[in-house]
PDB file of C-alpha atoms and ligand atoms in Angstrom:
ATOM      1  CA  UNK A 714     185.391  27.749   8.033  1.00 93.00           C
ATOM      2  CA  UNK A 715     188.793  29.378   8.533  1.00 97.00           C
ATOM      3  CA  UNK A 716     188.298  33.100   9.317  1.00 98.00           C
ATOM      4  CA  UNK A 717     191.524  33.699  11.253  1.00 98.00           C
ATOM      5  CA  UNK A 718     195.133  32.883  10.367  1.00 98.00           C
ATOM      6  CA  UNK A 719     198.611  33.102  11.796  1.00 98.00           C
ATOM      7  CA  UNK A 720     201.136  33.898   9.076  1.00 98.00           C
ATOM      8  CA  UNK A 721     204.927  34.037   8.990  1.00 97.00           C
ATOM      9  CA  UNK A 722     207.937  32.468   7.312  1.00 97.00           C
ATOM     10  CA  UNK A 723     208.873  30.040   8.766  1.00 95.00           C
ATOM     11  CA  UNK A 724     205.615  29.255  10.564  1.00 95.00           C
ATOM     12  CA  UNK A 725     205.435  25.496  11.148  1.00 89.00           C
ATOM     13  CA  UNK A 726     206.589  25.906  14.764  1.00 86.00           C
ATOM     14  CA  UNK A 727     203.679  28.208  15.742  1.00 93.00           C
ATOM     15  CA  UNK A 728     201.621  27.340  18.818  1.00 94.00           C
ATOM     16  CA  UNK A 729     198.989  29.955  17.966  1.00 97.00           C
ATOM     17  CA  UNK A 730     196.518  27.627  16.172  1.00 97.00           C
ATOM     18  CA  UNK A 731     196.294  25.218  19.144  1.00 97.00           C
ATOM     19  CA  UNK A 732     195.986  28.089  21.579  1.00 98.00           C
ATOM     20  CA  UNK A 733     193.485  30.221  19.609  1.00 98.00           C
ATOM     21  CA  UNK A 734     191.270  27.307  18.543  1.00 98.00           C
ATOM     22  CA  UNK A 735     191.047  26.229  22.188  1.00 98.00           C
ATOM     23  CA  UNK A 736     189.886  29.768  23.021  1.00 98.00           C
ATOM     24  CA  UNK A 737     187.302  29.949  20.221  1.00 98.00           C
ATOM     25  CA  UNK A 738     186.023  26.456  20.992  1.00 98.00           C
ATOM     26  CA  UNK A 739     185.611  27.135  24.693  1.00 98.00           C
ATOM     27  CA  UNK A 740     183.417  30.142  23.744  1.00 98.00           C
ATOM     28  CA  UNK A 741     181.292  27.979  21.418  1.00 98.00           C
ATOM     29  CA  UNK A 742     182.778  29.535  18.272  1.00 98.00           C
ATOM     30  CA  UNK A 743     184.184  26.402  16.625  1.00 98.00           C
ATOM     31  CA  UNK A 744     187.776  26.085  15.403  1.00 97.00           C
ATOM     32  CA  UNK A 745     188.105  28.919  12.862  1.00 98.00           C
ATOM     33  CA  UNK A 746     191.894  29.551  13.177  1.00 98.00           C
ATOM     34  CA  UNK A 747     194.430  28.261  10.657  1.00 97.00           C
ATOM     35  CA  UNK A 748     198.080  28.640   9.748  1.00 97.00           C
ATOM     36  CA  UNK A 749     199.728  29.717   6.496  1.00 98.00           C
ATOM     37  CA  UNK A 750     203.293  30.297   5.386  1.00 98.00           C
ATOM     38  CA  UNK A 751     203.480  33.660   3.637  1.00 98.00           C
ATOM     39  CA  UNK A 752     206.820  34.791   2.193  1.00 98.00           C
ATOM     40  CA  UNK A 753     207.890  38.392   2.762  1.00 98.00           C
ATOM     41  CA  UNK A 754     207.320  39.398  -0.869  1.00 98.00           C
ATOM     42  CA  UNK A 755     203.781  37.945  -0.833  1.00 98.00           C
ATOM     43  CA  UNK A 756     202.512  40.057   2.079  1.00 98.00           C
ATOM     44  CA  UNK A 757     200.795  42.770  -0.061  1.00 98.00           C
ATOM     45  CA  UNK A 758     198.887  40.098  -2.028  1.00 98.00           C
ATOM     46  CA  UNK A 759     197.970  38.344   1.232  1.00 98.00           C
ATOM     47  CA  UNK A 760     196.463  41.626   2.504  1.00 98.00           C
ATOM     48  CA  UNK A 761     194.128  41.754  -0.500  1.00 97.00           C
ATOM     49  CA  UNK A 762     193.027  38.162   0.192  1.00 98.00           C
ATOM     50  CA  UNK A 763     192.584  38.871   3.914  1.00 98.00           C
ATOM     51  CA  UNK A 764     190.507  42.006   3.261  1.00 97.00           C
ATOM     52  CA  UNK A 765     187.680  39.973   1.709  1.00 97.00           C
ATOM     53  CA  UNK A 766     188.068  36.492   3.228  1.00 98.00           C
ATOM     54  CA  UNK A 767     189.208  36.847   6.860  1.00 98.00           C
ATOM     55  CA  UNK A 768     188.172  38.447  10.157  1.00 98.00           C
ATOM     56  CA  UNK A 769     191.552  38.436  11.859  1.00 98.00           C
ATOM     57  CA  UNK A 770     195.232  37.611  11.461  1.00 98.00           C
ATOM     58  CA  UNK A 771     198.256  37.192  13.699  1.00 98.00           C
ATOM     59  CA  UNK A 772     201.586  38.055  12.108  1.00 98.00           C
ATOM     60  CA  UNK A 773     205.015  36.882  13.109  1.00 96.00           C
ATOM     61  CA  UNK A 774     208.536  37.081  11.686  1.00 94.00           C
ATOM     62  CA  UNK A 775     209.236  38.611   9.115  1.00 96.00           C
ATOM     63  CA  UNK A 776     205.987  40.557   8.649  1.00 97.00           C
ATOM     64  CA  UNK A 777     205.443  42.813  11.653  1.00 97.00           C
ATOM     65  CA  UNK A 778     207.228  45.889  10.297  1.00 96.00           C
ATOM     66  CA  UNK A 779     205.938  45.778   6.710  1.00 97.00           C
ATOM     67  CA  UNK A 780     202.391  45.170   7.969  1.00 98.00           C
ATOM     68  CA  UNK A 781     202.514  48.530   9.756  1.00 97.00           C
ATOM     69  CA  UNK A 782     202.855  50.137   6.292  1.00 97.00           C
ATOM     70  CA  UNK A 783     200.080  48.110   4.613  1.00 98.00           C
ATOM     71  CA  UNK A 784     197.159  48.483   7.027  1.00 98.00           C
ATOM     72  CA  UNK A 785     194.272  50.938   6.423  1.00 98.00           C
ATOM     73  CA  UNK A 786     194.292  52.102  10.059  1.00 98.00           C
ATOM     74  CA  UNK A 787     196.781  51.575  12.864  1.00 98.00           C
ATOM     75  CA  UNK A 788     196.455  51.789  16.643  1.00 98.00           C
ATOM     76  CA  UNK A 789     198.592  54.480  18.336  1.00 96.00           C
ATOM     77  CA  UNK A 790     200.691  51.829  20.136  1.00 96.00           C
ATOM     78  CA  UNK A 791     201.423  49.898  16.944  1.00 97.00           C
ATOM     79  CA  UNK A 792     202.272  53.121  15.117  1.00 96.00           C
ATOM     80  CA  UNK A 793     204.642  54.198  17.868  1.00 95.00           C
ATOM     81  CA  UNK A 794     206.709  51.000  17.737  1.00 94.00           C
ATOM     82  CA  UNK A 795     206.261  50.416  13.987  1.00 95.00           C
ATOM     83  CA  UNK A 796     205.153  46.823  14.584  1.00 96.00           C
ATOM     84  CA  UNK A 797     201.839  45.072  13.900  1.00 98.00           C
ATOM     85  CA  UNK A 798     201.141  41.535  15.149  1.00 98.00           C
ATOM     86  CA  UNK A 799     197.332  41.548  14.871  1.00 98.00           C
ATOM     87  CA  UNK A 800     194.963  42.505  12.042  1.00 98.00           C
ATOM     88  CA  UNK A 801     191.315  43.196  12.801  1.00 98.00           C
ATOM     89  CA  UNK A 802     189.282  43.058   9.581  1.00 98.00           C
ATOM     90  CA  UNK A 803     185.722  44.376   9.198  1.00 97.00           C
ATOM     91  CA  UNK A 804     183.791  45.777   6.223  1.00 96.00           C
ATOM     92  CA  UNK A 805     186.803  45.390   3.961  1.00 95.00           C
ATOM     93  CA  UNK A 806     189.034  47.540   6.159  1.00 98.00           C
ATOM     94  CA  UNK A 807     192.165  46.294   7.931  1.00 98.00           C
ATOM     95  CA  UNK A 808     193.221  47.740  11.283  1.00 98.00           C
ATOM     96  CA  UNK A 809     196.691  46.994  12.653  1.00 98.00           C
ATOM     97  CA  UNK A 810     197.274  46.444  16.358  1.00 98.00           C
ATOM     98  CA  UNK A 811     200.232  45.384  18.467  1.00 98.00           C
ATOM     99  CA  UNK A 812     199.527  43.104  21.442  1.00 98.00           C
ATOM    100  CA  UNK A 813     203.130  42.022  22.142  1.00 98.00           C
ATOM    101  CA  UNK A 814     203.755  44.802  24.668  1.00 98.00           C
ATOM    102  CA  UNK A 815     200.636  44.136  26.701  1.00 98.00           C
ATOM    103  CA  UNK A 816     201.390  40.412  26.393  1.00 98.00           C
ATOM    104  CA  UNK A 817     204.796  40.921  27.971  1.00 98.00           C
ATOM    105  CA  UNK A 818     203.447  43.278  30.631  1.00 98.00           C
ATOM    106  CA  UNK A 819     200.762  40.773  31.689  1.00 98.00           C
ATOM    107  CA  UNK A 820     203.262  37.888  31.588  1.00 98.00           C
ATOM    108  CA  UNK A 821     205.564  39.748  34.014  1.00 98.00           C
ATOM    109  CA  UNK A 822     202.604  40.268  36.327  1.00 98.00           C
ATOM    110  CA  UNK A 823     201.552  36.633  35.992  1.00 97.00           C
ATOM    111  CA  UNK A 824     204.917  34.963  36.551  1.00 98.00           C
ATOM    112  CA  UNK A 825     206.702  37.392  38.904  1.00 98.00           C
ATOM    113  CA  UNK A 826     203.828  39.518  40.307  1.00 98.00           C
ATOM    114  CA  UNK A 827     205.880  42.381  38.826  1.00 98.00           C
ATOM    115  CA  UNK A 828     204.147  45.580  37.740  1.00 98.00           C
ATOM    116  CA  UNK A 829     206.439  47.601  35.471  1.00 98.00           C
ATOM    117  CA  UNK A 830     205.635  51.049  36.891  1.00 98.00           C
ATOM    118  CA  UNK A 831     208.755  52.502  38.523  1.00 98.00           C
ATOM    119  CA  UNK A 832     210.898  49.488  37.578  1.00 98.00           C
ATOM    120  CA  UNK A 833     214.272  49.237  35.873  1.00 98.00           C
ATOM    121  CA  UNK A 834     213.832  47.066  32.811  1.00 98.00           C
ATOM    122  CA  UNK A 835     216.816  45.697  30.903  1.00 98.00           C
ATOM    123  CA  UNK A 836     216.385  44.204  27.441  1.00 98.00           C
ATOM    124  CA  UNK A 837     218.975  41.836  26.089  1.00 98.00           C
ATOM    125  CA  UNK A 838     218.392  42.180  22.346  1.00 98.00           C
ATOM    126  CA  UNK A 839     217.097  44.955  20.103  1.00 97.00           C
ATOM    127  CA  UNK A 840     215.386  43.042  17.287  1.00 94.00           C
ATOM    128  CA  UNK A 841     211.699  42.731  16.465  1.00 93.00           C
ATOM    129  CA  UNK A 842     210.621  41.379  19.875  1.00 95.00           C
ATOM    130  CA  UNK A 843     212.286  44.226  21.779  1.00 97.00           C
ATOM    131  CA  UNK A 844     210.965  46.813  19.304  1.00 96.00           C
ATOM    132  CA  UNK A 845     207.402  45.524  19.713  1.00 95.00           C
ATOM    133  CA  UNK A 846     207.465  45.704  23.526  1.00 98.00           C
ATOM    134  CA  UNK A 847     209.947  48.296  24.838  1.00 98.00           C
ATOM    135  CA  UNK A 848     207.894  51.436  24.146  1.00 97.00           C
ATOM    136  CA  UNK A 849     204.838  49.837  25.773  1.00 98.00           C
ATOM    137  CA  UNK A 850     206.792  49.187  28.987  1.00 98.00           C
ATOM    138  CA  UNK A 851     208.070  52.783  28.933  1.00 98.00           C
ATOM    139  CA  UNK A 852     204.497  54.056  28.485  1.00 97.00           C
ATOM    140  CA  UNK A 853     203.380  51.888  31.424  1.00 98.00           C
ATOM    141  CA  UNK A 854     205.692  53.825  33.718  1.00 98.00           C
ATOM    142  CA  UNK A 855     208.996  51.928  33.716  1.00 98.00           C
ATOM    143  CA  UNK A 856     211.669  54.132  35.275  1.00 98.00           C
ATOM    144  CA  UNK A 857     214.468  52.806  33.049  1.00 98.00           C
ATOM    145  CA  UNK A 858     214.365  50.855  29.792  1.00 98.00           C
ATOM    146  CA  UNK A 859     217.933  49.834  28.981  1.00 98.00           C
ATOM    147  CA  UNK A 860     219.377  47.642  26.239  1.00 98.00           C
ATOM    148  CA  UNK A 861     222.319  45.278  25.885  1.00 98.00           C
ATOM    149  CA  UNK A 862     222.748  44.331  22.228  1.00 98.00           C
ATOM    150  CA  UNK A 863     225.536  43.065  19.981  1.00 98.00           C
ATOM    151  CA  UNK A 864     224.753  45.859  17.491  1.00 98.00           C
ATOM    152  CA  UNK A 865     224.613  48.950  19.684  1.00 98.00           C
ATOM    153  CA  UNK A 866     223.178  51.129  16.890  1.00 98.00           C
ATOM    154  CA  UNK A 867     219.981  49.019  16.885  1.00 98.00           C
ATOM    155  CA  UNK A 868     219.704  49.452  20.651  1.00 98.00           C
ATOM    156  CA  UNK A 869     220.146  53.226  20.241  1.00 98.00           C
ATOM    157  CA  UNK A 870     217.278  53.286  17.740  1.00 97.00           C
ATOM    158  CA  UNK A 871     214.952  51.594  20.251  1.00 97.00           C
ATOM    159  CA  UNK A 872     216.132  53.873  23.049  1.00 98.00           C
ATOM    160  CA  UNK A 873     215.268  56.860  20.840  1.00 97.00           C
ATOM    161  CA  UNK A 874     211.784  55.422  20.196  1.00 96.00           C
ATOM    162  CA  UNK A 875     211.224  55.040  23.952  1.00 97.00           C
ATOM    163  CA  UNK A 876     212.470  58.556  24.718  1.00 97.00           C
ATOM    164  CA  UNK A 877     210.324  60.059  21.975  1.00 96.00           C
ATOM    165  CA  UNK A 878     207.220  58.346  23.417  1.00 96.00           C
ATOM    166  CA  UNK A 879     208.068  58.997  27.070  1.00 97.00           C
ATOM    167  CA  UNK A 880     210.567  61.840  27.513  1.00 97.00           C
ATOM    168  CA  UNK A 881     211.051  61.059  31.242  1.00 96.00           C
ATOM    169  CA  UNK A 882     212.172  57.461  30.782  1.00 98.00           C
ATOM    170  CA  UNK A 883     215.887  56.793  31.213  1.00 98.00           C
ATOM    171  CA  UNK A 884     217.493  54.644  28.494  1.00 98.00           C
ATOM    172  CA  UNK A 885     221.069  53.436  28.201  1.00 98.00           C
ATOM    173  CA  UNK A 886     222.609  51.062  25.702  1.00 98.00           C
ATOM    174  CA  UNK A 887     225.707  48.887  25.721  1.00 98.00           C
ATOM    175  CA  UNK A 888     227.275  46.052  23.829  1.00 98.00           C
ATOM    176  CA  UNK A 889     227.837  42.822  25.807  1.00 98.00           C
ATOM    177  CA  UNK A 890     231.516  43.395  24.935  1.00 97.00           C
ATOM    178  CA  UNK A 891     231.466  46.530  27.138  1.00 98.00           C
ATOM    179  CA  UNK A 892     231.488  44.550  30.370  1.00 98.00           C
ATOM    180  CA  UNK A 893     231.569  47.486  32.772  1.00 98.00           C
ATOM    181  CA  UNK A 894     228.567  49.296  31.259  1.00 98.00           C
ATOM    182  CA  UNK A 895     226.565  46.125  30.612  1.00 98.00           C
ATOM    183  CA  UNK A 896     227.148  44.699  34.101  1.00 98.00           C
ATOM    184  CA  UNK A 897     226.235  48.011  35.730  1.00 98.00           C
ATOM    185  CA  UNK A 898     222.829  47.857  33.987  1.00 98.00           C
ATOM    186  CA  UNK A 899     222.399  44.206  34.943  1.00 98.00           C
ATOM    187  CA  UNK A 900     223.238  44.862  38.598  1.00 97.00           C
ATOM    188  CA  UNK A 901     220.560  47.537  38.973  1.00 97.00           C
ATOM    189  CA  UNK A 902     217.849  45.909  36.824  1.00 98.00           C
ATOM    190  CA  UNK A 903     214.616  44.690  38.411  1.00 98.00           C
ATOM    191  CA  UNK A 904     213.945  42.445  35.441  1.00 98.00           C
ATOM    192  CA  UNK A 905     215.933  41.268  32.433  1.00 98.00           C
ATOM    193  CA  UNK A 906     213.958  40.557  29.274  1.00 98.00           C
ATOM    194  CA  UNK A 907     215.969  38.085  27.187  1.00 98.00           C
ATOM    195  CA  UNK A 908     214.865  39.044  23.666  1.00 98.00           C
ATOM    196  CA  UNK A 909     217.733  37.799  21.504  1.00 97.00           C
ATOM    197  CA  UNK A 910     217.392  34.680  19.400  1.00 95.00           C
ATOM    198  CA  UNK A 911     220.274  33.074  21.313  1.00 96.00           C
ATOM    199  CA  UNK A 912     218.932  29.885  22.894  1.00 93.00           C
ATOM    200  CA  UNK A 913     216.685  28.894  19.997  1.00 91.00           C
ATOM    201  CA  UNK A 914     219.392  26.404  18.945  1.00 90.00           C
ATOM    202  CA  UNK A 915     220.644  23.936  21.557  1.00 87.00           C
ATOM    203  CA  UNK A 916     224.322  24.857  21.116  1.00 90.00           C
ATOM    204  CA  UNK A 917     223.765  28.650  21.292  1.00 94.00           C
ATOM    205  CA  UNK A 918     225.819  30.450  23.946  1.00 94.00           C
ATOM    206  CA  UNK A 919     224.008  32.604  26.522  1.00 95.00           C
ATOM    207  CA  UNK A 920     223.721  36.278  25.450  1.00 96.00           C
ATOM    208  CA  UNK A 921     226.304  37.344  28.072  1.00 97.00           C
ATOM    209  CA  UNK A 922     228.804  35.463  30.255  1.00 97.00           C
ATOM    210  CA  UNK A 923     226.912  33.458  32.910  1.00 96.00           C
ATOM    211  CA  UNK A 924     229.412  34.598  35.560  1.00 97.00           C
ATOM    212  CA  UNK A 925     227.597  37.963  35.412  1.00 98.00           C
ATOM    213  CA  UNK A 926     224.696  36.275  37.251  1.00 97.00           C
ATOM    214  CA  UNK A 927     225.529  36.637  40.923  1.00 95.00           C
ATOM    215  CA  UNK A 928     223.732  34.435  43.462  1.00 94.00           C
ATOM    216  CA  UNK A 929     221.454  36.613  45.550  1.00 89.00           C
ATOM    217  CA  UNK A 930     221.147  39.466  43.050  1.00 94.00           C
ATOM    218  CA  UNK A 931     217.572  40.844  43.183  1.00 93.00           C
ATOM    219  CA  UNK A 932     216.927  40.196  39.488  1.00 97.00           C
ATOM    220  CA  UNK A 933     214.179  38.357  37.645  1.00 98.00           C
ATOM    221  CA  UNK A 934     214.798  36.978  34.182  1.00 98.00           C
ATOM    222  CA  UNK A 935     212.039  36.656  31.586  1.00 98.00           C
ATOM    223  CA  UNK A 936     213.336  34.703  28.593  1.00 98.00           C
ATOM    224  CA  UNK A 937     211.077  35.243  25.566  1.00 97.00           C
ATOM    225  CA  UNK A 938     212.058  31.772  24.307  1.00 95.00           C
ATOM    226  CA  UNK A 939     209.508  29.130  25.402  1.00 89.00           C
ATOM    227  CA  UNK A 940     211.762  26.132  25.885  1.00 91.00           C
ATOM    228  CA  UNK A 941     214.576  25.839  28.462  1.00 93.00           C
ATOM    229  CA  UNK A 942     217.726  27.663  27.328  1.00 95.00           C
ATOM    230  CA  UNK A 943     221.283  27.791  28.702  1.00 94.00           C
ATOM    231  CA  UNK A 944     220.486  31.215  30.221  1.00 96.00           C
ATOM    232  CA  UNK A 945     217.490  29.762  32.085  1.00 96.00           C
ATOM    233  CA  UNK A 946     219.689  26.956  33.431  1.00 95.00           C
ATOM    234  CA  UNK A 947     222.428  29.378  34.562  1.00 96.00           C
ATOM    235  CA  UNK A 948     219.803  31.568  36.253  1.00 97.00           C
ATOM    236  CA  UNK A 949     218.363  28.587  38.112  1.00 96.00           C
ATOM    237  CA  UNK A 950     221.863  27.570  39.240  1.00 96.00           C
ATOM    238  CA  UNK A 951     222.409  31.095  40.639  1.00 96.00           C
ATOM    239  CA  UNK A 952     219.028  31.009  42.413  1.00 96.00           C
ATOM    240  CA  UNK A 953     217.597  33.795  40.237  1.00 97.00           C
ATOM    241  CA  UNK A 954     213.863  33.707  39.445  1.00 97.00           C
ATOM    242  CA  UNK A 955     213.488  32.932  35.776  1.00 97.00           C
ATOM    243  CA  UNK A 956     210.633  32.145  33.391  1.00 97.00           C
ATOM    244  CA  UNK A 957     210.371  31.125  29.733  1.00 96.00           C
ATOM    245  CA  UNK A 958     208.274  32.978  27.152  1.00 96.00           C
ATOM    246  CA  UNK A 959     205.077  30.909  27.178  1.00 96.00           C
ATOM    247  CA  UNK A 960     202.989  33.396  29.186  1.00 97.00           C
ATOM    248  CA  UNK A 961     203.934  36.223  26.811  1.00 98.00           C
ATOM    249  CA  UNK A 962     202.606  34.234  23.863  1.00 97.00           C
ATOM    250  CA  UNK A 963     199.448  33.351  25.813  1.00 98.00           C
ATOM    251  CA  UNK A 964     198.751  36.948  26.820  1.00 98.00           C
ATOM    252  CA  UNK A 965     199.498  38.528  23.433  1.00 98.00           C
ATOM    253  CA  UNK A 966     197.172  35.921  21.902  1.00 98.00           C
ATOM    254  CA  UNK A 967     194.558  36.613  24.561  1.00 98.00           C
ATOM    255  CA  UNK A 968     194.628  40.325  23.717  1.00 98.00           C
ATOM    256  CA  UNK A 969     194.221  39.495  19.989  1.00 98.00           C
ATOM    257  CA  UNK A 970     191.276  37.194  20.789  1.00 98.00           C
ATOM    258  CA  UNK A 971     189.543  39.996  22.698  1.00 98.00           C
ATOM    259  CA  UNK A 972     190.132  42.487  19.864  1.00 98.00           C
ATOM    260  CA  UNK A 973     188.477  40.060  17.423  1.00 98.00           C
ATOM    261  CA  UNK A 974     185.569  38.832  19.532  1.00 98.00           C
ATOM    262  CA  UNK A 975     184.980  41.461  22.211  1.00 98.00           C
ATOM    263  CA  UNK A 976     185.068  38.593  24.717  1.00 98.00           C
ATOM    264  CA  UNK A 977     187.371  38.115  27.697  1.00 98.00           C
ATOM    265  CA  UNK A 978     189.950  35.521  26.697  1.00 98.00           C
ATOM    266  CA  UNK A 979     189.603  32.064  28.305  1.00 98.00           C
ATOM    267  CA  UNK A 980     193.200  31.896  29.547  1.00 98.00           C
ATOM    268  CA  UNK A 981     193.078  28.374  30.999  1.00 98.00           C
ATOM    269  CA  UNK A 982     191.730  26.965  27.722  1.00 98.00           C
ATOM    270  CA  UNK A 983     194.478  28.823  25.867  1.00 98.00           C
ATOM    271  CA  UNK A 984     197.161  27.387  28.156  1.00 97.00           C
ATOM    272  CA  UNK A 985     195.781  23.880  27.568  1.00 97.00           C
ATOM    273  CA  UNK A 986     195.695  24.531  23.825  1.00 97.00           C
ATOM    274  CA  UNK A 987     199.302  25.711  23.940  1.00 95.00           C
ATOM    275  CA  UNK A 988     200.412  22.531  25.755  1.00 91.00           C
ATOM    276  CA  UNK A 989     198.291  20.106  23.759  1.00 85.00           C
ATOM    277  CA  UNK A 990     198.576  21.637  20.296  1.00 72.00           C
ATOM    278  CA  UNK A 991     201.609  20.257  18.550  1.00 61.00           C
ATOM    279  CA  UNK A 992     203.424  23.087  16.779  1.00 63.00           C
ATOM    280  CA  UNK A 993     201.769  24.000  13.505  1.00 50.00           C
ATOM    281  CA  UNK A 994     198.378  22.570  14.464  1.00 41.00           C
TER     282      UNK A 994
HETATM  283  P1  NAP B1153     215.301  39.401  15.455  1.00 86.98           P
HETATM  284  O1  NAP B1153     214.543  40.601  15.051  1.00 86.98           O
HETATM  285  O2  NAP B1153     215.979  38.567  14.427  1.00 86.98           O
HETATM  286  O3  NAP B1153     216.420  39.894  16.514  1.00 86.98           O
HETATM  287  C1  NAP B1153     217.377  38.993  16.989  1.00 86.98           C
HETATM  288  C2  NAP B1153     218.093  39.568  18.189  1.00 86.98           C
HETATM  289  O4  NAP B1153     219.026  38.583  18.650  1.00 86.98           O
HETATM  290  C3  NAP B1153     218.907  40.817  17.887  1.00 86.98           C
HETATM  291  O5  NAP B1153     218.973  41.616  19.033  1.00 86.98           O
HETATM  292  C4  NAP B1153     220.279  40.214  17.545  1.00 86.98           C
HETATM  293  O6  NAP B1153     221.347  41.097  17.741  1.00 86.98           O
HETATM  294  C5  NAP B1153     220.365  39.103  18.554  1.00 86.98           C
HETATM  295  N1  NAP B1153     221.260  38.048  18.103  1.00 86.98           N
HETATM  296  C6  NAP B1153     221.037  37.129  17.141  1.00 86.98           C
HETATM  297  N2  NAP B1153     222.121  36.322  16.994  1.00 86.98           N
HETATM  298  C7  NAP B1153     223.048  36.762  17.883  1.00 86.98           C
HETATM  299  C8  NAP B1153     224.376  36.350  18.215  1.00 86.98           C
HETATM  300  N3  NAP B1153     224.970  35.315  17.597  1.00 86.98           N
HETATM  301  N4  NAP B1153     225.033  36.999  19.191  1.00 86.98           N
HETATM  302  C9  NAP B1153     224.430  38.050  19.815  1.00 86.98           C
HETATM  303  N5  NAP B1153     223.186  38.500  19.556  1.00 86.98           N
HETATM  304  C10 NAP B1153     222.497  37.869  18.591  1.00 86.98           C
HETATM  305  O7  NAP B1153     214.398  38.391  16.277  1.00 86.98           O
HETATM  306  P2  NAP B1153     213.091  38.731  17.164  1.00 86.98           P
HETATM  307  O8  NAP B1153     211.898  38.638  16.328  1.00 86.98           O
HETATM  308  O9  NAP B1153     213.350  39.978  17.932  1.00 86.98           O
HETATM  309  O10 NAP B1153     213.045  37.486  18.155  1.00 86.98           O
HETATM  310  C11 NAP B1153     213.946  37.455  19.264  1.00 86.98           C
HETATM  311  C12 NAP B1153     213.515  36.373  20.231  1.00 86.98           C
HETATM  312  O11 NAP B1153     212.236  36.677  20.773  1.00 86.98           O
HETATM  313  C13 NAP B1153     213.389  35.007  19.590  1.00 86.98           C
HETATM  314  O12 NAP B1153     214.072  34.105  20.419  1.00 86.98           O
HETATM  315  C14 NAP B1153     211.897  34.724  19.585  1.00 86.98           C
HETATM  316  O13 NAP B1153     211.652  33.351  19.782  1.00 86.98           O
HETATM  317  C15 NAP B1153     211.430  35.522  20.784  1.00 86.98           C
HETATM  318  N6  NAP B1153     209.996  35.937  20.729  1.00 86.98           N
HETATM  319  C16 NAP B1153     209.147  35.463  21.662  1.00 86.98           C
HETATM  320  C17 NAP B1153     207.810  35.874  21.676  1.00 86.98           C
HETATM  321  C18 NAP B1153     206.865  35.344  22.735  1.00 86.98           C
HETATM  322  O14 NAP B1153     205.648  35.558  22.614  1.00 86.98           O
HETATM  323  N7  NAP B1153     207.337  34.692  23.768  1.00 86.98           N
HETATM  324  C19 NAP B1153     207.358  36.785  20.724  1.00 86.98           C
HETATM  325  C20 NAP B1153     208.260  37.262  19.773  1.00 86.98           C
HETATM  326  C21 NAP B1153     209.588  36.835  19.788  1.00 86.98           C
HETATM  327  P3  NAP B1153     221.814  42.112  16.569  1.00 86.98           P
HETATM  328  O15 NAP B1153     220.872  43.270  16.646  1.00 86.98           O
HETATM  329  O16 NAP B1153     223.201  42.462  16.929  1.00 86.98           O
HETATM  330  O17 NAP B1153     221.725  41.369  15.275  1.00 86.98           O
END
């Protein structure tokens, strides 16, 4: 019986069912995880259904912000960033959690052996993905959390959230059109988190001119998009270590699985489920 769901709109592309069912199955818990398209305006009604019929939910675009307002209880981390990607449901009460930040933190450790404490982090993008993760990285001891974003005001809002949570963290923001300021942040960054939606479509341009990537610069690039993007190709050509977003999805899902079951997540099974599960299955 389905007791867990991933919801969003659109949702057909989601790899979560393949990944989570592989995890549940490898722990002898069957395949209880399904997928449902829920439109933005239907989220309150979905909460009432979930309260009595489900044990857990993952939420993706466009629900993470509104969910933070609808839950009965919210974890401090989710409250701080105003984003909920996981519901834990017990005794008719719904608790909101955010596992995106820890997912990104563990992915950076996994793919680059990079712990964020003391590091200079640069986000490209200031949408939902950056909002859900930036404060967590600041709380984990990042020295700088900077933002390059087309709409600088959105970057400033995230910088303010980070500073409010961690007064010591340094945050700067620039538009990619401000080449001097943006390149200065890129040159000193330990890791760039590509968190724009540029690259989802095959003819998207990279989020900044590829000539800004200098061979030999001591930068790592984590692109939150799973499939190869132009930015990933330019990074490879410049000899810069670069990874796609798969491990972030795996680790945020692993943290959700542990919140629901109390069990350590079977990461290898989840990776196999991610690879084998066709999107939407
Ligand atoms: P979002 O809230 O819609 O934000 C989109 C971001 O992309 C904004 O910063 C936006 O800039 C920028 N952008 C969009 N079109 C642009 C353009 N033509 N030129 C310049 N900048 C542009 O989306 P999101 O939810 O944050 O998702 C962002 C990315 O993260 C997506 O690619 C998604 O696949 C990925 N993601 C990955 C994971 C994972 O587990 N790996 C999890 C969540 C999200 P403005 O602010 O100026 O509009």
